[in-house]
Short mmCIF file of C-alpha atoms in Angstrom, two decimals:
data_model
loop_
_atom_site.label_atom_id
_atom_site.label_comp_id
_atom_site.label_asym_id
_atom_site.label_seq_id
_atom_site.Cartn_x
_atom_site.Cartn_y
_atom_site.Cartn_z
CA MET L 387 119.94 142.59 105.90
CA GLN L 388 117.58 143.67 108.65
CA LEU L 389 119.11 145.09 111.86
CA ASN L 390 117.82 147.05 114.80
CA LYS L 391 118.78 150.71 115.06
CA LYS L 392 121.77 150.15 117.37
CA ARG L 393 123.31 147.31 115.38
CA ALA L 394 122.66 149.10 112.09
CA GLY L 395 124.61 152.09 113.42
CA ILE L 396 127.54 149.83 114.32
CA VAL L 397 127.60 148.13 110.92
CA LYS L 398 127.38 151.45 109.08
CA ALA L 399 130.26 152.81 111.16
CA VAL L 400 132.33 149.74 110.25
CA ILE L 401 131.58 150.24 106.54
CA ASP L 402 132.58 153.93 106.79
CA LYS L 403 135.80 152.93 108.57
CA TRP L 404 136.62 150.40 105.83
CA GLN L 405 136.02 153.05 103.18
CA GLU L 406 138.17 155.55 105.07
CA ASP L 407 141.02 153.01 105.32
CA GLU L 408 140.55 152.16 101.63
CA VAL L 409 139.70 148.54 102.38
CA ILE L 410 136.66 148.95 100.10
CA ASP L 411 135.88 151.56 97.47
CA LYS L 412 133.07 154.12 97.53
CA GLU L 413 130.82 152.10 95.24
CA THR L 414 131.06 149.00 97.43
CA ALA L 415 130.43 151.06 100.56
CA GLU L 416 127.28 152.56 99.04
CA LYS L 417 126.12 149.10 97.98
CA LEU L 418 126.65 147.76 101.51
CA HIS L 419 124.85 150.76 103.03
CA SER L 420 121.86 150.23 100.76
CA SER L 421 121.62 146.57 101.80
CA ILE L 422 120.99 147.53 105.45
CA GLN L 423 117.38 147.85 106.55
CA VAL L 424 116.66 149.27 109.99
CA THR L 425 113.80 147.51 111.78
CA PRO L 426 111.49 149.97 113.57
CA PHE L 427 111.03 147.61 116.55
CA ASP L 428 113.28 144.96 118.13
CA TRP L 429 110.94 141.97 117.94
CA LYS L 430 113.69 139.59 119.11
CA LYS L 431 113.99 141.29 122.49
CA ALA L 432 110.23 141.63 122.72
CA ALA L 433 109.83 137.88 122.14
CA ALA L 434 112.48 137.03 124.73
CA TRP L 435 110.93 139.19 127.45
CA CYS L 436 107.37 138.14 126.65
CA PHE L 437 108.33 134.48 127.01
CA ARG L 438 110.07 135.24 130.33
CA PHE L 439 107.03 137.04 131.70
CA ALA L 440 104.84 134.22 130.39
CA ILE L 441 106.87 131.69 132.39
CA VAL L 442 106.46 133.79 135.55
CA CYS L 443 102.70 133.97 134.93
CA PHE L 444 102.50 130.20 134.38
CA VAL L 445 104.36 129.57 137.65
CA ILE L 446 101.99 131.89 139.51
CA ALA L 447 99.04 130.14 137.85
CA LEU L 448 100.42 126.75 138.90
CA VAL L 449 100.78 127.88 142.51
CA SER L 450 97.28 129.35 142.47
CA LEU L 451 95.95 126.14 140.94
CA PHE L 452 96.24 124.28 144.24
CA ALA L 453 93.88 126.76 145.86
CA SER L 454 91.25 126.55 143.15
CA ARG L 455 88.01 124.64 143.77
CA TRP L 456 87.83 122.92 140.39
CA PHE L 457 91.34 121.52 140.80
CA MET L 458 90.39 120.07 144.16
CA ASP L 459 87.30 118.54 142.54
CA ILE L 460 89.52 116.83 139.94
CA LEU L 461 91.73 115.51 142.73
CA LYS L 462 88.67 114.13 144.50
CA ILE L 463 87.65 112.29 141.33
CA LEU L 464 91.15 110.86 140.99
CA ALA L 465 91.16 110.04 144.69
CA ASP L 466 88.07 107.90 144.14
CA LEU L 467 89.95 106.02 141.42
CA PHE L 468 93.37 105.94 143.08
CA SER L 469 94.29 108.10 146.06
CA TYR L 470 94.90 111.78 146.76
CA GLY L 471 98.70 111.49 146.47
CA VAL L 472 98.53 109.33 143.35
CA GLY L 473 96.14 111.82 141.75
CA ARG L 474 98.55 114.71 142.31
CA PHE L 475 101.42 112.65 140.93
CA ILE L 476 99.45 111.66 137.81
CA ILE L 477 98.59 115.29 137.08
CA SER L 478 102.16 116.50 137.62
CA ALA L 479 103.59 113.67 135.47
CA ALA L 480 101.09 114.42 132.69
CA VAL L 481 101.96 118.13 132.74
CA THR L 482 105.68 117.29 132.68
CA GLY L 483 105.30 114.95 129.71
CA LEU L 484 103.17 117.50 127.87
CA PHE L 485 105.79 120.25 128.24
CA TYR L 486 108.70 117.97 127.31
CA PHE L 487 106.86 116.68 124.26
CA GLY L 488 105.87 120.18 123.21
CA GLY L 489 109.36 121.57 123.72
CA PHE L 490 111.24 118.88 121.81
CA PHE L 491 108.58 118.39 119.11
CA LEU L 492 108.31 122.09 118.32
CA ARG L 493 112.08 122.51 118.47
CA LYS L 494 112.44 119.82 115.81
CA ARG L 495 109.82 121.45 113.60
CA ALA L 496 111.01 125.04 114.07
CA PRO L 497 114.54 125.12 115.59
CA GLU L 498 114.92 128.81 114.75
CA ARG L 499 112.22 129.75 117.31
CA VAL L 500 114.71 129.52 120.15
CA PHE L 501 112.87 131.55 122.79
CA ARG L 502 109.60 129.62 122.49
CA ASN L 503 111.34 126.24 122.53
CA GLU L 504 113.54 127.10 125.52
CA ALA L 505 110.54 128.53 127.40
CA LEU L 506 108.64 125.24 126.95
CA LEU L 507 111.65 123.21 128.09
CA PHE L 508 112.09 125.46 131.11
CA MET L 509 108.45 124.87 132.04
CA ALA L 510 109.09 121.14 131.55
CA VAL L 511 112.02 121.32 133.98
CA LEU L 512 109.87 123.05 136.62
CA ALA L 513 107.04 120.55 136.11
CA ASN L 514 109.57 117.71 136.36
CA ALA L 515 110.67 118.99 139.77
CA TRP L 516 107.00 119.15 140.82
CA ALA L 517 106.41 115.56 139.67
CA VAL L 518 109.49 114.27 141.50
CA GLY L 519 108.35 116.10 144.63
CA GLU L 520 104.90 114.50 144.38
CA LEU L 521 106.51 111.07 143.92
CA GLY L 522 108.66 111.67 146.98
CA SER L 523 105.62 112.68 149.02
CA LEU L 524 103.81 109.56 147.82
CA LEU L 525 106.65 107.19 148.72
CA SER L 526 107.87 108.98 151.83
CA ARG L 527 108.30 106.94 154.98
CA GLY L 528 109.49 109.81 157.15
CA SER L 529 113.20 108.97 156.85
CA GLY L 530 114.15 112.48 155.73
CA HIS L 531 116.34 111.03 152.98
CA PHE L 532 115.12 113.53 150.38
CA SER L 533 118.50 113.60 148.65
CA LEU L 534 117.36 110.50 146.73
CA LEU L 535 114.77 112.69 145.02
CA LEU L 536 117.51 115.10 143.98
CA LEU L 537 119.49 112.18 142.58
CA LEU L 538 116.42 111.01 140.66
CA SER L 539 115.96 114.54 139.28
CA CYS L 540 119.61 114.62 138.28
CA LEU L 541 119.33 111.32 136.40
CA MET L 542 116.12 112.36 134.67
CA TYR L 543 117.45 115.76 133.62
CA GLY L 544 120.76 114.20 132.55
CA VAL L 545 119.19 111.55 130.33
CA ILE L 546 116.60 113.91 128.83
CA GLY L 547 119.13 116.69 128.29
CA TYR L 548 121.71 114.35 126.75
CA VAL L 549 119.29 112.52 124.46
CA GLY L 550 117.43 115.70 123.52
CA ARG L 551 120.65 117.74 123.21
CA SER L 552 119.31 120.48 125.45
CA ASN L 553 121.87 122.55 127.35
CA LEU L 554 119.09 124.05 129.46
CA VAL L 555 117.96 120.66 130.79
CA TRP L 556 121.60 119.55 131.13
CA ILE L 557 122.39 122.56 133.34
CA PHE L 558 119.53 121.58 135.66
CA ALA L 559 121.02 118.08 135.81
CA LEU L 560 124.32 119.56 137.01
CA ILE L 561 122.54 121.80 139.53
CA SER L 562 120.57 118.80 140.83
CA PHE L 563 123.82 116.82 141.08
CA GLY L 564 125.39 119.52 143.24
CA ALA L 565 122.25 119.72 145.39
CA TRP L 566 122.25 115.92 145.76
CA MET L 567 125.89 115.89 146.84
CA GLY L 568 125.27 118.53 149.48
CA ALA L 569 122.09 116.89 150.78
CA GLU L 570 123.50 113.35 150.71
CA THR L 571 126.66 114.22 152.63
CA GLY L 572 124.51 116.18 155.07
CA TYR L 573 122.19 113.21 155.58
CA ILE L 574 125.07 110.75 156.06
CA SER L 575 126.74 113.04 158.60
CA GLY L 576 123.48 113.48 160.53
CA TRP L 577 123.18 117.05 159.27
CA GLY L 578 126.31 117.99 161.14
CA ALA L 579 128.73 120.69 160.09
CA TYR L 580 131.36 118.32 158.74
CA TYR L 581 131.66 115.34 156.43
CA PHE L 582 135.08 113.66 156.60
CA GLY L 583 136.32 116.85 158.26
CA MET L 584 135.02 119.09 155.46
CA ASN L 585 132.38 121.80 155.72
CA TYR L 586 130.07 122.56 152.81
CA PRO L 587 132.31 125.09 150.98
CA LEU L 588 135.25 122.67 151.05
CA ARG L 589 133.05 119.85 149.72
CA PHE L 590 131.86 122.02 146.85
CA THR L 591 135.44 123.11 146.15
CA LEU L 592 136.39 119.48 145.56
CA LEU L 593 133.20 118.85 143.56
CA GLY L 594 133.76 121.88 141.35
CA ALA L 595 137.41 121.00 140.77
CA LEU L 596 136.59 117.39 139.83
CA MET L 597 133.78 118.50 137.50
CA ALA L 598 136.02 121.10 135.85
CA VAL L 599 138.83 118.57 135.29
CA ALA L 600 136.35 116.06 133.89
CA SER L 601 134.78 118.60 131.53
CA LEU L 602 138.21 119.75 130.25
CA SER L 603 139.25 116.13 129.74
CA LEU L 604 136.10 115.28 127.79
CA ARG L 605 135.74 118.50 125.78
CA GLN L 606 136.71 116.78 122.52
CA GLU L 607 134.76 113.58 123.16
CA GLY L 608 131.82 112.97 120.83
CA THR L 609 128.44 114.28 121.92
CA PHE L 610 129.84 115.79 125.13
CA ARG L 611 131.38 118.59 123.10
CA TYR L 612 127.86 119.98 122.76
CA PHE L 613 127.60 120.27 126.57
CA PHE L 614 131.18 121.38 127.23
CA SER L 615 130.56 125.11 127.78
CA SER L 616 127.55 124.66 130.07
CA THR L 617 129.30 121.94 132.10
CA LEU L 618 132.48 123.97 132.50
CA SER L 619 130.52 127.07 133.50
CA VAL L 620 128.58 125.27 136.27
CA SER L 621 131.79 123.53 137.43
CA LEU L 622 133.72 126.80 137.68
CA PHE L 623 130.82 128.47 139.46
CA TYR L 624 130.79 125.71 142.09
CA LEU L 625 134.58 125.87 142.45
CA PHE L 626 135.09 129.61 142.71
CA MET L 627 132.02 130.41 144.82
CA ALA L 628 133.07 127.69 147.27
CA LEU L 629 136.67 128.99 147.33
CA TRP L 630 135.39 132.51 147.96
CA LEU L 631 133.35 131.29 150.95
CA LEU L 632 136.35 129.28 152.20
CA SER L 633 138.52 132.38 152.06
CA ILE L 634 136.01 134.18 154.31
CA PHE L 635 134.88 131.47 156.73
CA GLY L 636 137.59 128.82 156.43
CA ASN L 637 136.81 125.18 157.12
CA TYR L 638 134.49 126.03 160.00
CA GLY L 639 130.95 124.79 160.34
CA ASP L 640 129.75 127.13 163.09
CA SER L 641 130.24 130.69 164.29
CA SER L 642 133.74 129.93 165.65
CA TRP L 643 135.21 131.55 162.53
CA ARG L 644 134.25 134.92 164.05
CA HIS L 645 136.91 134.46 166.72
CA VAL L 646 139.68 133.52 164.28
CA LYS L 647 142.18 136.10 163.07
CA GLN L 648 142.04 136.78 159.35
CA ILE L 649 145.69 135.86 158.95
CA GLU L 650 144.83 132.32 160.07
CA LEU L 651 142.58 132.00 157.01
CA PHE L 652 145.23 133.36 154.67
CA HIS L 653 146.04 129.92 153.22
CA TRP L 654 142.48 129.68 151.88
CA SER L 655 142.84 133.10 150.25
CA LEU L 656 146.13 131.93 148.74
CA LEU L 657 144.45 128.78 147.40
CA PHE L 658 141.69 130.98 145.95
CA ALA L 659 144.30 133.16 144.21
CA LEU L 660 146.25 130.18 142.89
CA ALA L 661 143.05 128.68 141.44
CA SER L 662 142.30 132.01 139.72
CA PHE L 663 145.81 132.19 138.24
CA ALA L 664 145.53 128.55 137.14
CA ALA L 665 142.24 129.32 135.38
CA ILE L 666 143.78 132.32 133.61
CA TRP L 667 146.85 130.30 132.56
CA LEU L 668 144.77 127.36 131.32
CA GLY L 669 142.40 129.72 129.56
CA LEU L 670 145.30 131.29 127.67
CA LYS L 671 146.94 127.95 126.91
CA LEU L 672 143.78 126.19 125.75
CA ASP L 673 142.21 129.35 124.30
CA ILE L 674 139.08 129.02 126.43
CA LYS L 675 137.62 132.48 127.07
CA MET L 676 135.34 131.24 129.85
CA LEU L 677 138.30 130.01 131.93
CA ARG L 678 140.08 133.35 131.57
CA GLY L 679 136.92 135.22 132.44
CA TYR L 680 136.25 133.26 135.62
CA GLY L 681 139.91 133.53 136.65
CA VAL L 682 140.13 137.30 136.18
CA THR L 683 136.71 137.97 137.76
CA PHE L 684 137.31 135.93 140.91
CA LEU L 685 140.89 137.14 141.26
CA GLY L 686 139.43 140.65 141.49
CA ILE L 687 136.76 139.46 143.96
CA ASN L 688 139.49 137.84 146.06
CA LEU L 689 141.61 140.99 146.18
CA TYR L 690 138.74 143.29 147.10
CA THR L 691 137.41 140.82 149.70
CA ARG L 692 140.84 140.77 151.37
CA PHE L 693 140.93 144.57 151.22
CA PHE L 694 137.65 144.77 153.14
CA GLU L 695 138.73 142.11 155.64
CA TYR L 696 142.13 143.52 156.53
CA PHE L 697 141.51 147.26 156.38
CA TRP L 698 137.83 147.86 157.31
CA ASP L 699 138.56 148.04 161.04
CA ALA L 700 142.16 149.23 160.74
CA PHE L 701 141.49 152.46 158.82
CA ASP L 702 139.30 155.46 159.29
CA LYS L 703 136.35 155.10 156.91
CA SER L 704 137.32 158.20 154.95
CA ILE L 705 140.80 156.76 154.36
CA PHE L 706 139.33 153.33 153.61
CA PHE L 707 137.02 154.58 150.88
CA ALA L 708 139.67 156.94 149.55
CA LEU L 709 142.02 153.95 149.05
CA LEU L 710 139.19 151.90 147.57
CA GLY L 711 138.35 154.70 145.17
CA LEU L 712 142.03 155.14 144.29
CA SER L 713 142.42 151.45 143.46
CA LEU L 714 139.32 151.55 141.24
CA TRP L 715 140.60 154.74 139.60
CA LEU L 716 143.95 153.09 138.79
CA LEU L 717 142.16 150.01 137.48
CA ALA L 718 139.95 152.16 135.27
CA LYS L 719 142.97 154.14 134.06
CA LYS L 720 144.82 150.93 133.14
CA SER L 721 141.74 149.59 131.35
CA GLU L 722 141.37 152.87 129.45
CA LYS L 723 145.05 152.71 128.40
CA ILE L 724 144.64 149.15 127.08
CA TRP L 725 141.47 150.19 125.25
CA LEU L 726 143.18 153.16 123.58
CA LEU L 727 146.21 151.06 122.58
CA THR L 728 143.86 148.48 121.09
CA GLU L 729 142.03 151.13 119.06
CA GLU L 730 145.32 152.63 117.93
CA LYS L 731 146.53 149.25 116.68
CA PHE L 732 143.33 147.67 115.35
CA GLY L 733 140.97 150.60 114.90
CA ARG L 734 137.94 151.72 116.87
CA VAL L 735 136.31 149.03 119.01
CA MET L 736 132.58 149.00 118.33
CA ASP L 737 130.17 148.53 121.24
CA ASP L 738 127.15 146.25 120.86
#
């Protein structure tokens, strides 16, 4: 078994602990130790970061492409055959198809090469957005109804992600759906602050809640189970980020929230806290770690946001930061106590 230096150290410590607790004998421990081979270099991390930097370089190259002379010459040739806008759309559509084909084809041939396959699909997603933008520019009549392009992107990503069983593409479908909802309600309301009396954070609170309920309801349904975690994560992000903004600004669409007392926004903070407790409770009941994690994280964000709101102006800054430090100290002390009790009961907790 080949492991990097850090993971090998963890596994060896586990084997030693098992031998010490007489779970395995000395001969078995020695046999397990001899089966571990330490790799001199972490090629997995190197591959991941190289692909990430490659994507950045490709994006920069794509942006620079529009300023290159030879690209403009190709567009002129296409313009003679079609038109300037059609030429740009043809190129963007061809690049999109090439990346999608490469990503899915190579994933089928070598599914274990995760980083390469995901990098190609990520490039396909970016190229897809470029192609949709070119199509919108080609068909634009100056109406400003660009949310239709976001809806088209959502449908394309959704179909491709679902058929190709790609969580990466599916996540972009959910992001496009949220962007479409925001842009569409803004367009219908004449880009005003409210839509049916709701500002943007309140709209996304409802969207996130509906998406979360739908994902929890469908988590055992057929193919959707494959997309459950990514759908729930995006849904909870929409919900809790919107609730956090509501707890700060309330349902106001302009700067009038500055003149409102914080106590008048308390009901939004209470709603934020109740949603966090509900996520923790559901996470425990349904044994969904992600729900518990979001609930605990945003409950802490809520508490510390309220601390800053109510006491920043009321206290001297030395007292303020002393109380903040004290609260963090107590939190760390409690966490340390839980950690030590866990180690006492189950043994040493190994870090990754």
